[in-house]
């Protein structure tokens, strides 16, 4: 019997090649490759204090850039500015669509910084051949999302690319919000002993997208959690002004956010697997596809870090809001194992939760 020679060209490694000289899907994952790209290319090129803070939004002190000498509350307020792009596939999915996602995502990037979102812009890159009925459906969805969030779409742009050179619609949204005087949320404020809260079940958005792509069917339909969180953050900050930091766990999920935290402040994080809220149908889908809910994208959830003496009040406030009904305390910030996220498992062991290295689910938001 003659063995068939193995064709090594057909083999591929599931791990990203961090030494590659071309952009990979993993560069859009929100994980290690994304962070490497930001720190090695974008930060050195555009270096400034606002960008290097690496928050979801830049917070700008207005009177620093004007000649105003006034000390009025308006001058003490700060401007929050953010931008994001949305390339989700498919354009329409259970619980939402790309237009709704673009509004919610930008509103949330402002809201988790403590800002009141006010104005948005939208730039559409349309592929030749896109049905106008699809575009109209997306635009109406964006209008409804803007009205629900209390923001206005005040400027925009449209470009069309050749058939086959896009994927229907790509949307880039930017947003402006106002941070009230005296409010300051920053990853730099996080302290040892702070508690880490999550506003609800994780993994809903990512697995709803995956269920459509893979044709998975469950007793309960998987549905994206995408939503504007500014009404929730408003209630949280009114009840607990001492919240140190918030972030919405989109690409890379909860794991990426917690690893960004320990990397920025050189502290450790301990979380409990039993405290992580996951819907049974999402857990089942993750197990079927070999995925970890910690790493799956969310579009209507947030992580909050708060001093321990304010934790119970914040948790109760979150649970009184429809978008925080399943809020839970995930764990705490610690001086143990700085730079590392550790999770106590269901069976009592411990494992390190690493920064996602590649792209579990490409084109997810």
Coordinates of C-alpha atoms in Angstrom, one line a residue:
X1 CA 0.0 0.0 0.0
X2 CA 1.4 3.4 -1.0
X3 CA 0.7 6.2 1.4
X4 CA -0.8 9.4 -0.1
X5 CA 1.6 12.3 0.4
X6 CA 0.1 14.9 2.8
X7 CA -0.6 18.3 1.2
X8 CA 0.6 20.8 3.8
X9 CA -0.9 23.7 1.9
X10 CA -4.3 22.5 2.9
X11 CA -3.5 22.8 6.6
X12 CA -4.1 25.9 8.6
X13 CA -3.4 26.8 12.3
X14 CA -6.5 27.9 14.3
X15 CA -4.3 30.4 16.3
X16 CA -3.6 33.8 14.8
X17 CA -0.1 34.4 13.4
X18 CA 1.0 37.4 15.5
X19 CA 4.0 37.9 13.2
X20 CA 2.0 38.2 10.0
X21 CA 2.6 41.2 7.8
X22 CA -1.0 41.4 6.6
X23 CA -4.3 42.3 8.4
X24 CA -6.1 39.2 9.7
X25 CA -9.7 38.8 10.9
X26 CA -8.3 38.6 14.5
X27 CA -7.2 42.3 14.2
X28 CA -10.9 43.1 14.5
X29 CA -11.7 40.9 17.5
X30 CA -11.1 43.3 20.3
X31 CA -8.5 41.0 21.7
X32 CA -4.8 40.7 21.7
X33 CA -4.3 41.4 17.9
X34 CA -6.5 44.5 18.1
X35 CA -4.6 45.8 21.1
X36 CA -1.3 45.1 19.4
X37 CA -2.4 47.0 16.3
X38 CA -3.5 50.0 18.4
X39 CA -0.4 50.1 20.6
X40 CA 2.1 49.5 17.9
X41 CA 0.6 51.5 15.0
X42 CA -2.2 54.0 15.9
X43 CA -1.0 55.2 19.3
X44 CA 2.6 56.1 18.2
X45 CA 1.2 57.9 15.1
X46 CA -1.5 60.0 16.8
X47 CA -0.1 60.1 20.3
X48 CA -1.9 62.5 22.7
X49 CA -3.3 62.3 26.2
X50 CA -6.9 61.9 25.1
X51 CA -6.2 58.9 22.8
X52 CA -3.7 57.2 25.1
X53 CA -6.4 56.9 27.9
X54 CA -7.8 54.1 25.7
X55 CA -11.4 54.6 26.9
X56 CA -14.4 54.0 24.7
X57 CA -14.8 57.7 24.3
X58 CA -12.5 60.8 24.5
X59 CA -13.6 63.2 27.2
X60 CA -12.6 66.8 26.4
X61 CA -12.5 69.8 28.7
X62 CA -14.1 72.5 26.6
X63 CA -12.8 75.6 28.3
X64 CA -9.3 74.3 27.9
X65 CA -9.6 74.9 24.1
X66 CA -11.4 78.3 24.4
X67 CA -10.6 81.7 25.9
X68 CA -13.5 81.4 28.4
X69 CA -12.6 82.3 32.0
X70 CA -16.1 81.6 33.2
X71 CA -16.6 79.0 36.0
X72 CA -20.3 78.3 35.1
X73 CA -21.5 74.7 35.4
X74 CA -21.7 74.5 31.6
X75 CA -18.0 75.4 31.2
X76 CA -17.2 72.8 33.9
X77 CA -19.0 70.1 31.9
X78 CA -16.9 68.1 29.4
X79 CA -17.5 66.9 25.9
X80 CA -17.4 63.1 25.2
X81 CA -16.7 62.0 21.6
X82 CA -16.6 58.5 20.2
X83 CA -16.7 56.7 16.8
X84 CA -17.3 53.1 15.7
X85 CA -17.9 51.0 12.6
X86 CA -20.4 48.2 12.1
X87 CA -19.8 45.3 9.7
X88 CA -22.2 42.6 11.0
X89 CA -23.2 39.7 8.9
X90 CA -26.1 39.0 8.4
X91 CA -27.5 42.5 8.2
X92 CA -30.8 41.4 9.9
X93 CA -30.7 39.0 12.9
X94 CA -33.0 37.9 15.7
X95 CA -33.5 40.9 17.9
X96 CA -32.1 43.6 15.6
X97 CA -30.2 44.8 12.6
X98 CA -27.1 46.6 11.6
X99 CA -28.7 50.1 11.8
X100 CA -30.1 49.5 15.3
X101 CA -26.7 48.1 16.3
X102 CA -24.9 51.2 15.0
X103 CA -27.0 53.6 17.1
X104 CA -26.9 51.5 20.3
X105 CA -23.2 50.8 20.1
X106 CA -22.3 54.5 19.8
X107 CA -24.7 55.6 22.5
X108 CA -23.3 52.9 24.8
X109 CA -19.7 54.0 24.2
X110 CA -20.7 57.5 25.5
X111 CA -22.9 56.3 28.3
X112 CA -20.4 54.0 29.9
X113 CA -18.1 57.0 30.2
X114 CA -20.7 58.8 32.2
X115 CA -21.8 61.0 29.4
X116 CA -25.4 62.0 28.3
X117 CA -25.4 61.1 24.6
X118 CA -26.8 63.9 22.4
X119 CA -25.8 63.8 18.8
X120 CA -24.8 61.2 16.2
X121 CA -23.4 61.1 12.7
X122 CA -23.7 58.1 10.3
X123 CA -21.6 57.3 7.2
X124 CA -23.0 54.5 5.0
X125 CA -20.9 52.5 2.6
X126 CA -23.4 50.8 0.3
X127 CA -22.7 48.0 -2.1
X128 CA -24.2 48.3 -5.7
X129 CA -27.3 46.1 -5.9
X130 CA -28.4 46.4 -2.3
X131 CA -32.3 46.4 -2.3
X132 CA -33.6 49.8 -1.4
X133 CA -36.2 48.1 0.8
X134 CA -33.4 46.7 2.9
X135 CA -31.8 50.2 3.2
X136 CA -35.1 51.7 4.1
X137 CA -35.7 49.1 6.8
X138 CA -32.2 49.8 8.3
X139 CA -32.8 53.6 8.3
X140 CA -36.2 53.4 9.9
X141 CA -34.7 51.1 12.5
X142 CA -32.0 53.7 13.2
X143 CA -34.6 56.4 13.5
X144 CA -36.5 54.4 16.1
X145 CA -33.4 53.6 18.0
X146 CA -32.4 57.3 18.1
X147 CA -35.8 58.3 19.4
X148 CA -35.7 55.7 22.1
X149 CA -32.2 56.8 23.2
X150 CA -33.0 60.5 23.1
X151 CA -30.3 61.4 20.6
X152 CA -30.4 63.2 17.2
X153 CA -28.8 62.1 13.9
X154 CA -27.3 65.5 12.8
X155 CA -25.0 64.7 9.9
X156 CA -23.9 61.9 7.7
X157 CA -22.4 60.7 4.4
X158 CA -23.1 58.0 1.7
X159 CA -20.7 56.2 -0.6
X160 CA -21.4 53.3 -3.0
X161 CA -18.8 50.6 -3.9
X162 CA -18.9 48.2 -6.9
X163 CA -21.0 45.1 -6.7
X164 CA -18.9 42.4 -5.0
X165 CA -16.7 45.0 -3.3
X166 CA -18.7 45.3 -0.1
X167 CA -21.2 43.2 1.8
X168 CA -24.4 45.1 1.5
X169 CA -24.0 47.9 4.1
X170 CA -21.2 49.1 6.3
X171 CA -22.0 51.9 8.8
X172 CA -19.7 54.2 10.7
X173 CA -21.3 56.2 13.5
X174 CA -19.8 58.9 15.7
X175 CA -21.4 60.4 18.7
X176 CA -21.1 63.4 21.0
X177 CA -22.3 63.6 24.6
X178 CA -22.0 65.8 27.6
X179 CA -20.3 64.7 30.8
X180 CA -21.8 66.6 33.7
X181 CA -19.6 68.7 35.9
X182 CA -18.0 66.8 38.7
X183 CA -18.4 63.4 37.1
X184 CA -15.3 61.4 36.3
X185 CA -15.1 57.7 35.4
X186 CA -11.8 56.2 34.4
X187 CA -10.0 52.9 34.4
X188 CA -7.3 54.8 36.4
X189 CA -9.8 55.2 39.3
X190 CA -10.1 51.4 39.9
X191 CA -8.8 50.4 43.4
X192 CA -8.1 47.0 45.1
X193 CA -11.2 45.7 46.8
X194 CA -13.6 47.2 44.2
X195 CA -16.4 45.0 43.2
X196 CA -17.1 44.0 39.6
X197 CA -20.8 43.9 38.4
X198 CA -22.3 42.8 35.1
X199 CA -25.7 44.2 34.1
X200 CA -27.2 40.9 32.8
X201 CA -26.8 37.6 30.9
X202 CA -23.8 37.4 28.7
X203 CA -23.3 36.0 25.2
X204 CA -26.8 36.7 23.9
X205 CA -25.8 38.8 20.9
X206 CA -22.9 36.7 19.7
X207 CA -24.8 33.4 19.9
X208 CA -27.9 34.9 18.2
X209 CA -25.7 35.9 15.2
X210 CA -24.1 32.4 15.2
X211 CA -27.5 30.7 15.4
X212 CA -28.5 32.4 12.1
X213 CA -25.2 31.6 10.4
X214 CA -25.2 27.9 11.5
X215 CA -28.9 27.3 11.3
X216 CA -29.1 26.3 15.0
X217 CA -32.6 25.7 16.5
X218 CA -33.5 25.7 20.2
X219 CA -36.7 25.4 22.1
X220 CA -36.3 29.2 22.8
X221 CA -35.2 31.4 20.0
X222 CA -31.8 33.1 20.6
X223 CA -32.1 36.8 20.5
X224 CA -29.6 39.6 20.5
X225 CA -29.5 41.8 23.6
X226 CA -28.6 45.0 21.7
X227 CA -30.0 48.0 23.4
X228 CA -29.1 51.6 24.4
X229 CA -27.8 51.6 27.9
X230 CA -27.9 55.4 28.7
X231 CA -31.1 55.2 30.7
X232 CA -29.5 52.4 32.8
X233 CA -26.2 54.3 33.3
X234 CA -28.2 57.5 34.2
X235 CA -30.0 55.6 37.0
X236 CA -26.8 53.9 38.2
X237 CA -24.8 57.2 38.4
X238 CA -27.7 58.9 40.2
X239 CA -27.7 56.2 42.9
X240 CA -24.0 55.7 43.1
X241 CA -21.9 58.6 41.9
X242 CA -18.8 56.9 43.1
X243 CA -18.7 54.3 40.3
X244 CA -15.1 54.1 39.3
X245 CA -15.3 52.7 35.7
X246 CA -17.7 51.1 33.2
X247 CA -17.3 49.4 29.9
X248 CA -19.6 47.5 27.5
X249 CA -18.2 44.0 26.8
X250 CA -18.7 43.9 23.0
X251 CA -16.0 42.2 20.9
X252 CA -14.0 39.8 23.0
X253 CA -16.8 39.7 25.6
X254 CA -16.3 39.9 29.4
X255 CA -12.9 38.3 29.1
X256 CA -11.4 41.1 26.9
X257 CA -12.8 43.9 29.2
X258 CA -11.4 42.3 32.4
X259 CA -8.0 41.8 30.7
X260 CA -8.0 45.4 29.6
X261 CA -8.6 46.4 33.2
X262 CA -5.8 44.4 34.8
X263 CA -3.4 45.4 32.0
X264 CA -4.2 49.1 32.6
X265 CA -4.0 49.3 36.4
X266 CA -1.6 46.4 37.1
X267 CA -4.0 44.8 39.5
X268 CA -5.6 41.4 39.5
X269 CA -9.2 40.3 39.1
X270 CA -11.0 37.3 40.7
X271 CA -14.4 36.2 39.4
X272 CA -16.7 33.3 40.1
X273 CA -18.0 31.2 37.3
X274 CA -21.2 30.4 39.2
X275 CA -21.9 34.2 39.4
X276 CA -21.7 34.6 35.6
X277 CA -25.3 35.0 34.3
X278 CA -25.8 32.9 31.1
X279 CA -29.1 31.9 29.5
X280 CA -29.5 28.1 29.2
X281 CA -30.0 28.4 25.4
X282 CA -26.8 30.5 25.1
X283 CA -24.9 28.0 27.2
X284 CA -26.2 25.1 25.2
X285 CA -25.2 26.8 21.9
X286 CA -21.7 27.6 23.3
X287 CA -21.2 24.0 24.4
X288 CA -22.3 22.8 21.0
X289 CA -19.9 25.0 19.2
X290 CA -17.1 24.8 21.7
X291 CA -17.2 28.4 22.7
X292 CA -16.8 30.1 26.1
X293 CA -19.6 32.6 27.0
X294 CA -16.9 34.8 28.6
X295 CA -15.5 35.6 25.2
X296 CA -18.8 36.0 23.2
X297 CA -19.9 39.6 22.2
X298 CA -22.7 41.5 23.9
X299 CA -24.4 44.6 22.7
X300 CA -26.7 45.5 25.6
X301 CA -24.6 44.8 28.7
X302 CA -22.1 46.6 30.8
X303 CA -19.4 45.9 33.3
X304 CA -19.2 48.3 36.3
X305 CA -16.4 48.6 38.9
X306 CA -17.5 50.2 42.2
X307 CA -16.2 50.7 45.7
X308 CA -17.4 47.8 48.0
X309 CA -19.5 50.0 50.3
X310 CA -21.7 51.1 47.3
X311 CA -22.0 47.6 45.7
X312 CA -25.4 46.5 47.2
X313 CA -27.0 49.9 46.4
X314 CA -25.7 49.7 42.8
X315 CA -26.8 46.1 42.4
X316 CA -30.3 46.9 43.6
X317 CA -30.6 50.0 41.4
X318 CA -29.5 47.9 38.3
X319 CA -32.0 45.2 39.1
X320 CA -34.8 47.7 39.3
X321 CA -34.1 48.7 35.6
X322 CA -35.4 46.5 32.8
X323 CA -31.9 46.4 31.2
X324 CA -30.3 45.3 34.5
X325 CA -32.9 42.8 35.8
X326 CA -30.3 40.0 35.8
X327 CA -27.4 42.0 37.2
X328 CA -24.9 40.1 39.3
X329 CA -21.7 40.6 41.2
X330 CA -19.0 38.8 39.2
X331 CA -16.0 39.3 41.5
X332 CA -13.5 41.8 42.8
X333 CA -10.3 43.6 42.0
X334 CA -7.3 42.4 44.0
X335 CA -3.6 43.0 44.6
X336 CA -3.0 39.3 44.1
X337 CA -1.6 38.2 40.7
X338 CA -1.3 41.7 39.1
X339 CA -2.1 41.7 35.4
X340 CA -4.0 38.4 35.5
X341 CA -7.7 37.5 35.6
X342 CA -8.5 34.4 37.6
X343 CA -11.9 32.6 37.6
X344 CA -13.0 30.1 40.3
X345 CA -14.7 27.3 38.4
X346 CA -18.0 25.6 39.2
X347 CA -16.1 22.6 40.6
X348 CA -13.9 24.8 42.8
X349 CA -10.7 24.9 40.8
X350 CA -9.2 28.1 39.4
X351 CA -8.2 29.0 35.8
X352 CA -6.6 32.0 34.2
X353 CA -8.9 33.9 31.8
X354 CA -6.6 35.2 29.1
X355 CA -7.1 38.0 26.6
X356 CA -8.7 36.5 23.4
X357 CA -5.9 35.8 20.9
X358 CA -7.9 35.4 17.7
X359 CA -11.4 35.9 16.3
X360 CA -14.0 33.5 17.7
X361 CA -16.9 35.1 15.7
X362 CA -15.9 37.4 12.9
X363 CA -18.2 40.2 11.6
X364 CA -20.2 40.2 14.8
X365 CA -20.9 43.9 15.3

